[in-house]
Short mmCIF file of C-alpha atoms in Angstrom, two decimals:
data_model
loop_
_atom_site.label_atom_id
_atom_site.label_comp_id
_atom_site.label_asym_id
_atom_site.label_seq_id
_atom_site.Cartn_x
_atom_site.Cartn_y
_atom_site.Cartn_z
CA UNK E 1 100.74 92.57 109.59
CA UNK E 2 100.10 91.03 112.99
CA UNK E 3 97.29 93.46 113.59
CA UNK E 4 95.88 92.46 110.16
CA UNK E 5 96.07 88.77 110.83
CA UNK E 6 94.65 88.93 114.28
CA UNK E 7 91.61 90.99 113.31
CA UNK E 8 91.08 89.72 109.70
CA UNK E 9 92.82 86.38 109.54
CA UNK E 10 94.38 85.78 106.23
CA UNK E 11 91.53 87.49 104.33
CA UNK E 12 93.69 90.38 103.36
CA UNK E 13 96.65 88.35 102.26
CA UNK E 14 95.77 89.29 98.82
CA UNK E 15 96.54 92.97 99.41
CA UNK E 16 100.04 91.76 100.73
CA UNK E 17 100.58 89.70 97.50
CA UNK E 18 99.54 92.61 95.26
CA UNK E 19 101.71 95.13 97.05
CA UNK E 20 104.87 92.87 96.93
CA UNK E 21 104.37 92.39 93.16
CA UNK E 22 104.05 96.15 92.57
CA UNK E 23 106.93 96.73 94.84
CA UNK E 24 109.16 94.69 92.46
CA UNK E 25 107.98 96.44 89.47
CA UNK E 26 108.84 99.93 91.02
CA UNK E 27 111.99 98.86 92.37
CA UNK E 28 113.14 97.52 88.90
CA UNK E 29 111.81 100.89 87.46
CA UNK E 30 113.71 103.21 89.71
CA UNK E 31 116.81 101.08 89.65
CA UNK E 32 116.83 100.90 85.85
CA UNK E 33 116.37 104.79 85.84
CA UNK E 34 119.45 105.27 88.01
CA UNK E 35 121.61 102.91 86.06
CA UNK E 36 120.65 104.36 82.63
CA UNK E 37 120.70 108.10 83.51
CA UNK E 38 123.61 107.84 86.19
CA UNK E 39 121.49 110.12 88.74
CA UNK E 40 119.22 109.34 91.47
CA UNK E 41 115.43 109.74 91.44
CA UNK E 42 114.81 113.14 92.87
CA UNK E 43 117.49 114.63 90.80
CA UNK E 44 115.94 113.23 87.64
CA UNK E 45 112.44 114.37 88.66
CA UNK E 46 113.60 117.86 89.32
CA UNK E 47 115.56 118.07 86.20
CA UNK E 48 113.64 116.22 83.67
CA UNK E 49 109.87 116.61 84.07
CA UNK E 50 107.71 119.75 84.09
CA UNK E 51 107.24 121.31 87.41
CA UNK E 52 109.65 118.76 88.53
CA UNK E 53 111.27 120.87 91.10
CA UNK E 54 107.85 121.33 92.89
CA UNK E 55 107.06 117.70 92.32
CA UNK E 56 110.63 116.68 94.07
CA UNK E 57 110.24 119.07 96.87
CA UNK E 58 106.82 117.57 97.57
CA UNK E 59 107.98 113.90 97.51
CA UNK E 60 110.86 114.72 99.69
CA UNK E 61 108.71 116.70 102.39
CA UNK E 62 106.02 113.99 102.22
CA UNK E 63 108.56 111.16 102.77
CA UNK E 64 110.31 112.83 105.72
CA UNK E 65 107.05 113.48 107.37
CA UNK E 66 105.76 109.76 106.92
CA UNK E 67 109.16 108.47 108.16
CA UNK E 68 109.21 110.74 111.35
CA UNK E 69 105.70 109.52 112.01
CA UNK E 70 106.83 105.90 111.46
CA UNK E 71 110.00 106.47 113.83
CA UNK E 72 107.82 107.67 116.70
CA UNK E 73 105.85 104.39 116.38
CA UNK E 74 108.87 102.35 115.97
CA UNK E 75 110.71 103.66 118.89
CA UNK E 76 107.61 103.22 121.08
CA UNK E 77 107.29 99.55 119.83
CA UNK E 78 110.84 98.84 120.63
CA UNK E 79 110.91 100.31 124.13
CA UNK E 80 107.63 98.47 125.15
CA UNK E 81 109.21 95.20 123.69
CA UNK E 82 112.63 95.62 125.59
CA UNK E 83 110.87 96.58 128.86
CA UNK E 84 108.91 93.33 128.61
CA UNK E 85 111.88 91.31 127.68
CA UNK E 86 113.66 92.56 130.77
CA UNK E 87 110.60 91.59 132.82
CA UNK E 88 110.50 88.20 131.25
CA UNK E 89 114.23 87.49 132.38
CA UNK E 90 112.75 87.41 135.82
CA UNK E 91 115.38 89.67 137.58
CA UNK E 92 112.82 91.88 139.22
CA UNK E 93 114.46 94.91 137.32
CA UNK E 94 112.07 97.58 136.32
CA UNK E 95 113.24 99.81 133.54
CA UNK E 96 111.27 102.83 132.06
CA UNK E 97 110.62 103.08 128.34
CA UNK E 98 112.28 106.57 128.44
CA UNK E 99 115.52 105.09 129.76
CA UNK E 100 115.55 102.34 127.18
CA UNK E 101 114.72 104.87 124.38
CA UNK E 102 117.70 107.04 125.56
CA UNK E 103 120.12 104.16 125.59
CA UNK E 104 118.99 102.95 122.23
CA UNK E 105 119.28 106.35 120.70
CA UNK E 106 122.77 106.97 121.83
CA UNK E 107 124.00 103.45 120.40
CA UNK E 108 122.31 104.40 116.91
CA UNK E 109 123.90 107.98 117.00
CA UNK E 110 127.28 106.65 117.63
CA UNK E 111 126.76 104.19 114.80
CA UNK E 112 125.66 107.21 112.73
CA UNK E 113 128.62 109.12 113.82
CA UNK E 114 131.38 106.63 113.00
CA UNK E 115 129.72 104.61 110.30
CA UNK E 116 129.83 104.20 106.53
CA UNK E 117 127.18 102.93 104.16
CA UNK E 118 128.71 99.43 103.97
CA UNK E 119 128.59 99.23 107.64
CA UNK E 120 124.98 100.17 107.74
CA UNK E 121 124.39 97.73 105.09
CA UNK E 122 125.88 94.94 107.17
CA UNK E 123 124.00 96.02 110.26
CA UNK E 124 120.58 96.09 108.34
CA UNK E 125 121.23 92.56 106.86
CA UNK E 126 122.05 91.14 110.29
CA UNK E 127 118.91 92.58 111.65
CA UNK E 128 116.76 91.22 108.93
CA UNK E 129 118.29 87.69 109.06
CA UNK E 130 117.43 87.68 112.99
CA UNK E 131 114.01 88.95 112.34
CA UNK E 132 113.44 86.19 109.58
CA UNK E 133 114.72 83.25 111.68
CA UNK E 134 112.83 84.66 114.88
CA UNK E 135 109.50 84.80 113.15
CA UNK E 136 109.96 81.35 111.24
CA UNK E 137 110.97 79.69 114.57
CA UNK E 138 107.76 81.21 116.45
CA UNK E 139 105.75 80.30 113.47
CA UNK E 140 106.73 76.66 114.11
CA UNK E 141 106.52 76.55 117.81
CA UNK E 142 103.21 78.19 118.11
CA UNK E 143 101.92 75.89 115.39
CA UNK E 144 99.05 78.18 113.90
CA UNK E 145 96.03 76.38 112.59
CA UNK E 146 97.03 75.78 108.85
CA UNK E 147 93.34 74.94 107.90
CA UNK E 148 92.02 78.15 109.27
CA UNK E 149 94.88 80.09 107.50
CA UNK E 150 93.95 78.27 104.30
CA UNK E 151 90.16 79.01 104.55
CA UNK E 152 91.06 82.68 104.97
CA UNK E 153 92.87 83.16 101.75
CA UNK E 154 89.69 84.14 99.66
CA UNK E 155 90.30 87.70 98.84
CA UNK E 156 87.76 89.90 100.25
CA UNK E 157 87.53 93.57 101.88
CA UNK E 158 86.06 93.39 105.36
CA UNK E 159 83.11 95.73 106.05
CA UNK E 160 84.15 96.52 109.64
CA UNK E 161 85.48 100.03 110.55
CA UNK E 162 89.03 100.31 110.09
CA UNK E 163 89.62 97.76 107.48
CA UNK E 164 90.33 100.38 104.88
CA UNK E 165 93.16 101.91 107.00
CA UNK E 166 94.66 98.48 107.57
CA UNK E 167 94.72 97.66 103.87
CA UNK E 168 96.31 101.09 103.22
CA UNK E 169 98.90 100.58 106.05
CA UNK E 170 99.89 97.01 104.56
CA UNK E 171 100.41 98.75 101.30
CA UNK E 172 102.31 101.49 102.82
CA UNK E 173 104.50 99.00 104.68
CA UNK E 174 105.44 96.86 101.56
CA UNK E 175 104.96 99.08 98.57
CA UNK E 176 106.26 102.13 100.41
CA UNK E 177 107.22 105.33 98.40
CA UNK E 178 110.43 105.72 100.47
CA UNK E 179 111.45 102.15 99.33
CA UNK E 180 111.73 103.27 95.74
CA UNK E 181 113.32 106.74 96.34
CA UNK E 182 115.99 105.17 98.52
CA UNK E 183 116.28 102.16 96.15
CA UNK E 184 117.71 104.69 93.66
CA UNK E 185 120.16 105.80 96.16
CA UNK E 186 121.22 102.11 97.18
CA UNK E 187 121.90 101.35 93.45
CA UNK E 188 124.03 104.28 93.18
CA UNK E 189 125.80 103.60 96.40
CA UNK E 190 126.68 100.21 95.11
CA UNK E 191 128.48 101.64 92.11
CA UNK E 192 126.25 99.55 89.62
CA UNK E 193 126.55 100.45 86.02
CA UNK E 194 124.58 99.52 82.84
CA UNK E 195 126.16 96.10 82.97
CA UNK E 196 124.25 95.51 86.19
CA UNK E 197 120.63 95.58 84.73
CA UNK E 198 120.03 91.79 85.22
CA UNK E 199 121.69 92.00 88.61
CA UNK E 200 119.28 94.84 89.46
CA UNK E 201 116.27 92.90 88.57
CA UNK E 202 117.43 89.88 90.31
CA UNK E 203 118.18 91.97 93.40
CA UNK E 204 114.82 93.60 93.29
CA UNK E 205 113.01 90.16 92.95
CA UNK E 206 115.01 88.59 96.03
CA UNK E 207 113.91 91.82 97.99
CA UNK E 208 110.21 91.70 97.14
CA UNK E 209 109.99 87.92 97.60
CA UNK E 210 111.57 88.22 101.12
CA UNK E 211 109.15 90.90 101.94
CA UNK E 212 106.25 88.63 100.82
CA UNK E 213 107.61 85.56 102.73
CA UNK E 214 108.29 87.53 106.12
CA UNK E 215 105.02 89.57 106.02
CA UNK E 216 103.13 86.46 105.18
CA UNK E 217 104.65 84.60 108.09
CA UNK E 218 103.98 87.16 110.55
CA UNK E 219 100.36 87.55 109.31
CA UNK E 220 99.92 83.95 109.37
CA UNK E 221 101.26 83.52 112.94
CA UNK E 222 98.75 86.11 114.06
CA UNK E 223 95.87 84.85 111.93
CA UNK E 224 96.31 81.01 113.13
CA UNK E 225 96.47 81.97 116.82
CA UNK E 226 95.06 85.33 117.91
CA UNK E 227 92.36 85.46 115.23
CA UNK E 228 91.13 81.93 115.72
CA UNK E 229 90.89 82.82 119.57
CA UNK E 230 88.91 85.92 118.82
CA UNK E 231 91.62 88.21 120.18
CA UNK E 232 92.68 91.56 119.04
CA UNK E 233 96.04 93.45 119.24
CA UNK E 234 95.69 96.90 120.52
CA UNK E 235 99.09 97.50 122.07
CA UNK E 236 102.56 96.13 121.68
CA UNK E 237 102.96 94.08 124.86
CA UNK E 238 99.68 92.30 124.10
CA UNK E 239 101.28 90.51 121.15
CA UNK E 240 103.86 89.04 123.55
CA UNK E 241 101.49 88.25 126.36
CA UNK E 242 99.09 86.53 124.12
CA UNK E 243 101.59 84.35 122.60
CA UNK E 244 103.10 83.11 125.94
CA UNK E 245 100.22 80.58 126.68
CA UNK E 246 100.66 79.17 123.14
CA UNK E 247 104.68 78.93 122.73
CA UNK E 248 105.75 79.69 126.21
CA UNK E 249 108.41 82.26 127.54
CA UNK E 250 111.07 81.30 125.03
CA UNK E 251 108.58 81.91 122.13
CA UNK E 252 107.62 85.40 123.57
CA UNK E 253 111.18 86.04 123.90
CA UNK E 254 112.13 85.04 120.28
CA UNK E 255 109.29 87.08 119.10
CA UNK E 256 110.55 90.23 120.91
CA UNK E 257 113.88 89.80 119.30
CA UNK E 258 112.11 89.35 115.97
CA UNK E 259 110.24 92.58 116.27
CA UNK E 260 112.93 94.62 117.85
CA UNK E 261 115.37 93.50 114.85
CA UNK E 262 112.70 94.29 112.37
CA UNK E 263 112.28 97.82 114.09
CA UNK E 264 115.82 98.55 114.31
CA UNK E 265 116.45 97.63 110.59
CA UNK E 266 113.96 100.40 109.90
CA UNK E 267 115.13 102.89 112.19
CA UNK E 268 118.67 103.22 110.35
CA UNK E 269 117.33 104.15 107.02
CA UNK E 270 114.68 106.45 108.69
CA UNK E 271 117.28 108.67 110.45
CA UNK E 272 119.23 108.94 107.02
CA UNK E 273 116.24 109.61 104.92
CA UNK E 274 116.42 113.42 105.13
CA UNK E 275 120.12 113.97 104.26
CA UNK E 276 119.91 111.25 101.75
CA UNK E 277 116.95 112.83 100.01
CA UNK E 278 118.44 116.50 100.25
CA UNK E 279 121.82 115.14 98.55
CA UNK E 280 119.50 113.26 95.91
CA UNK E 281 117.54 116.44 95.24
CA UNK E 282 120.80 118.45 94.81
CA UNK E 283 122.57 115.92 92.96
CA UNK E 284 125.44 115.99 95.62
CA UNK E 285 127.68 113.19 96.90
CA UNK E 286 126.41 111.41 100.16
CA UNK E 287 129.12 111.68 102.83
CA UNK E 288 127.64 109.87 105.99
CA UNK E 289 130.27 111.63 108.08
CA UNK E 290 129.40 115.03 107.04
CA UNK E 291 127.77 117.66 109.36
CA UNK E 292 124.57 117.48 107.24
CA UNK E 293 124.16 113.78 107.95
CA UNK E 294 125.11 114.06 111.50
CA UNK E 295 122.99 117.00 112.55
CA UNK E 296 119.86 115.80 110.53
CA UNK E 297 120.38 112.32 111.82
CA UNK E 298 120.39 113.64 115.44
CA UNK E 299 117.32 115.74 114.79
CA UNK E 300 115.55 112.64 113.21
CA UNK E 301 116.44 110.67 116.43
CA UNK E 302 115.12 113.10 118.77
CA UNK E 303 111.61 112.48 117.10
CA UNK E 304 111.79 108.86 118.50
CA UNK E 305 110.91 110.32 121.87
CA UNK E 306 107.70 111.40 120.38
CA UNK E 307 105.51 108.84 122.03
CA UNK E 308 107.10 109.39 125.57
CA UNK E 309 105.06 112.75 125.35
CA UNK E 310 102.17 111.80 123.11
CA UNK E 311 99.23 109.80 124.38
CA UNK E 312 99.02 107.40 121.41
CA UNK E 313 99.48 103.71 121.41
CA UNK E 314 102.57 102.52 119.17
CA UNK E 315 100.71 100.09 116.96
CA UNK E 316 98.01 102.65 116.28
CA UNK E 317 100.91 105.29 115.34
CA UNK E 318 102.47 102.86 112.99
CA UNK E 319 99.10 102.22 111.25
CA UNK E 320 98.62 105.91 110.74
CA UNK E 321 102.27 106.48 109.47
CA UNK E 322 101.95 103.54 107.09
CA UNK E 323 98.51 104.58 105.75
CA UNK E 324 100.16 108.08 105.12
CA UNK E 325 102.86 106.40 103.10
CA UNK E 326 100.30 104.61 101.07
CA UNK E 327 99.04 108.13 99.94
CA UNK E 328 102.53 109.07 98.51
CA UNK E 329 102.53 106.13 96.33
CA UNK E 330 100.88 107.63 93.28
CA UNK E 331 103.40 110.65 93.55
CA UNK E 332 106.43 108.36 93.01
CA UNK E 333 104.85 106.30 90.29
CA UNK E 334 103.73 108.78 87.87
CA UNK E 335 107.29 110.34 87.70
CA UNK E 336 109.02 107.08 86.93
CA UNK E 337 106.45 106.50 84.28
CA UNK E 338 107.08 109.74 82.69
CA UNK E 339 110.92 109.49 82.99
CA UNK E 340 111.20 105.96 81.58
CA UNK E 341 109.39 107.09 78.51
CA UNK E 342 111.73 110.01 77.88
CA UNK E 343 113.75 108.91 74.85
CA UNK E 344 116.32 111.71 75.41
CA UNK E 345 116.94 110.20 78.87
CA UNK E 346 116.64 106.58 78.34
CA UNK E 347 117.45 106.07 74.74
CA UNK E 348 117.22 102.35 73.56
CA UNK E 349 116.19 101.59 77.34
CA UNK E 350 112.97 103.42 76.85
CA UNK E 351 110.09 101.62 78.72
CA UNK E 352 108.16 99.19 76.55
CA UNK E 353 104.45 98.24 76.47
CA UNK E 354 104.78 95.80 79.37
CA UNK E 355 106.38 98.16 81.59
CA UNK E 356 104.11 100.99 80.84
CA UNK E 357 101.17 98.73 81.41
CA UNK E 358 102.35 97.43 84.66
CA UNK E 359 103.21 100.89 85.87
CA UNK E 360 99.83 102.42 84.91
CA UNK E 361 98.22 99.41 87.01
CA UNK E 362 100.53 100.32 89.87
CA UNK E 363 99.17 104.00 89.60
CA UNK E 364 95.69 103.03 89.72
CA UNK E 365 96.22 100.75 92.57
CA UNK E 366 98.02 103.69 94.37
CA UNK E 367 95.01 105.97 93.74
CA UNK E 368 92.54 103.42 95.04
CA UNK E 369 94.70 102.75 98.32
CA UNK E 370 94.95 106.48 98.66
CA UNK E 371 91.39 106.86 98.68
CA UNK E 372 90.94 104.13 101.17
CA UNK E 373 93.50 105.59 103.48
CA UNK E 374 91.86 108.94 103.44
CA UNK E 375 88.22 107.68 103.82
CA UNK E 376 89.21 105.73 106.97
CA UNK E 377 91.28 108.55 108.40
CA UNK E 378 88.65 111.18 107.96
#
């Protein structure tokens, strides 16, 4: 979102709005499927649609690859930011990003080793709240040019190279395939039943709205400052250094806390996604203290060291990983459309015309963004 705001102003805000609307539609669809069937997403796909086993394996494999790529970018971003935070404190202490990564991953693994789902949920909620407050505070401290932001709200697709990849990455960040598969697992973990259909819809709305609000604030901060000044964002530390003259060291420090909190709130689900998906596929209970979770979680964390050995900037890696996520969107939209229209599975809760129309539109949107991502990556 920061890269999009810096390079294109608010001209891509339409992509964010559309993505969040479609996110709500798919979250409700996957939540309803789980509530009615009593099973999670991949198990339903494997069991209830033609060639479902192959389809489910493809989704599981693609999601794990996409999340591993994202984890590499995220850990690189967090390490860079925390290194800059230590420098900003003015102690003269210099800590390598490798050392920071090691300490972070040890802490995350300890939480994985001793944690339960509800503990993870509390940690995630805390991180997201810190992220939200940080970005909103920076928004008012920096005081972006509101007129420039308003003028940039006219929808358009920039003709500059890389614009398609940014649009696809924005879609992959918000309307992410992994969100919907994991949504099914979260609904199951909460123990919701048929009496929670309205609660599930309300929960999905709050989630999608908060995603729109926070992403919009991040984009607006970047558009109202960096874009107006004609500055681009090519590496993580640039984001902090460029904000210092406008909001001072305090604003830079708060921004570091916000981005780090956003990153950490993403790392936890990423290291759990492989064991979660395997349990989902097999229809087995999820025990976060089992050897499966601990071993795969550790393997996932090891990928967090990727950018210590690969010559790639963390922001670029994030754009690549999120554009890849956008390519998986059609693969998770079509199955839920088929499953919600399975009368033997859904009974009286079978999808109506409005739901089907909405899901078809999401499917077309997913195919378009996949095309945009592939064209730009090629």
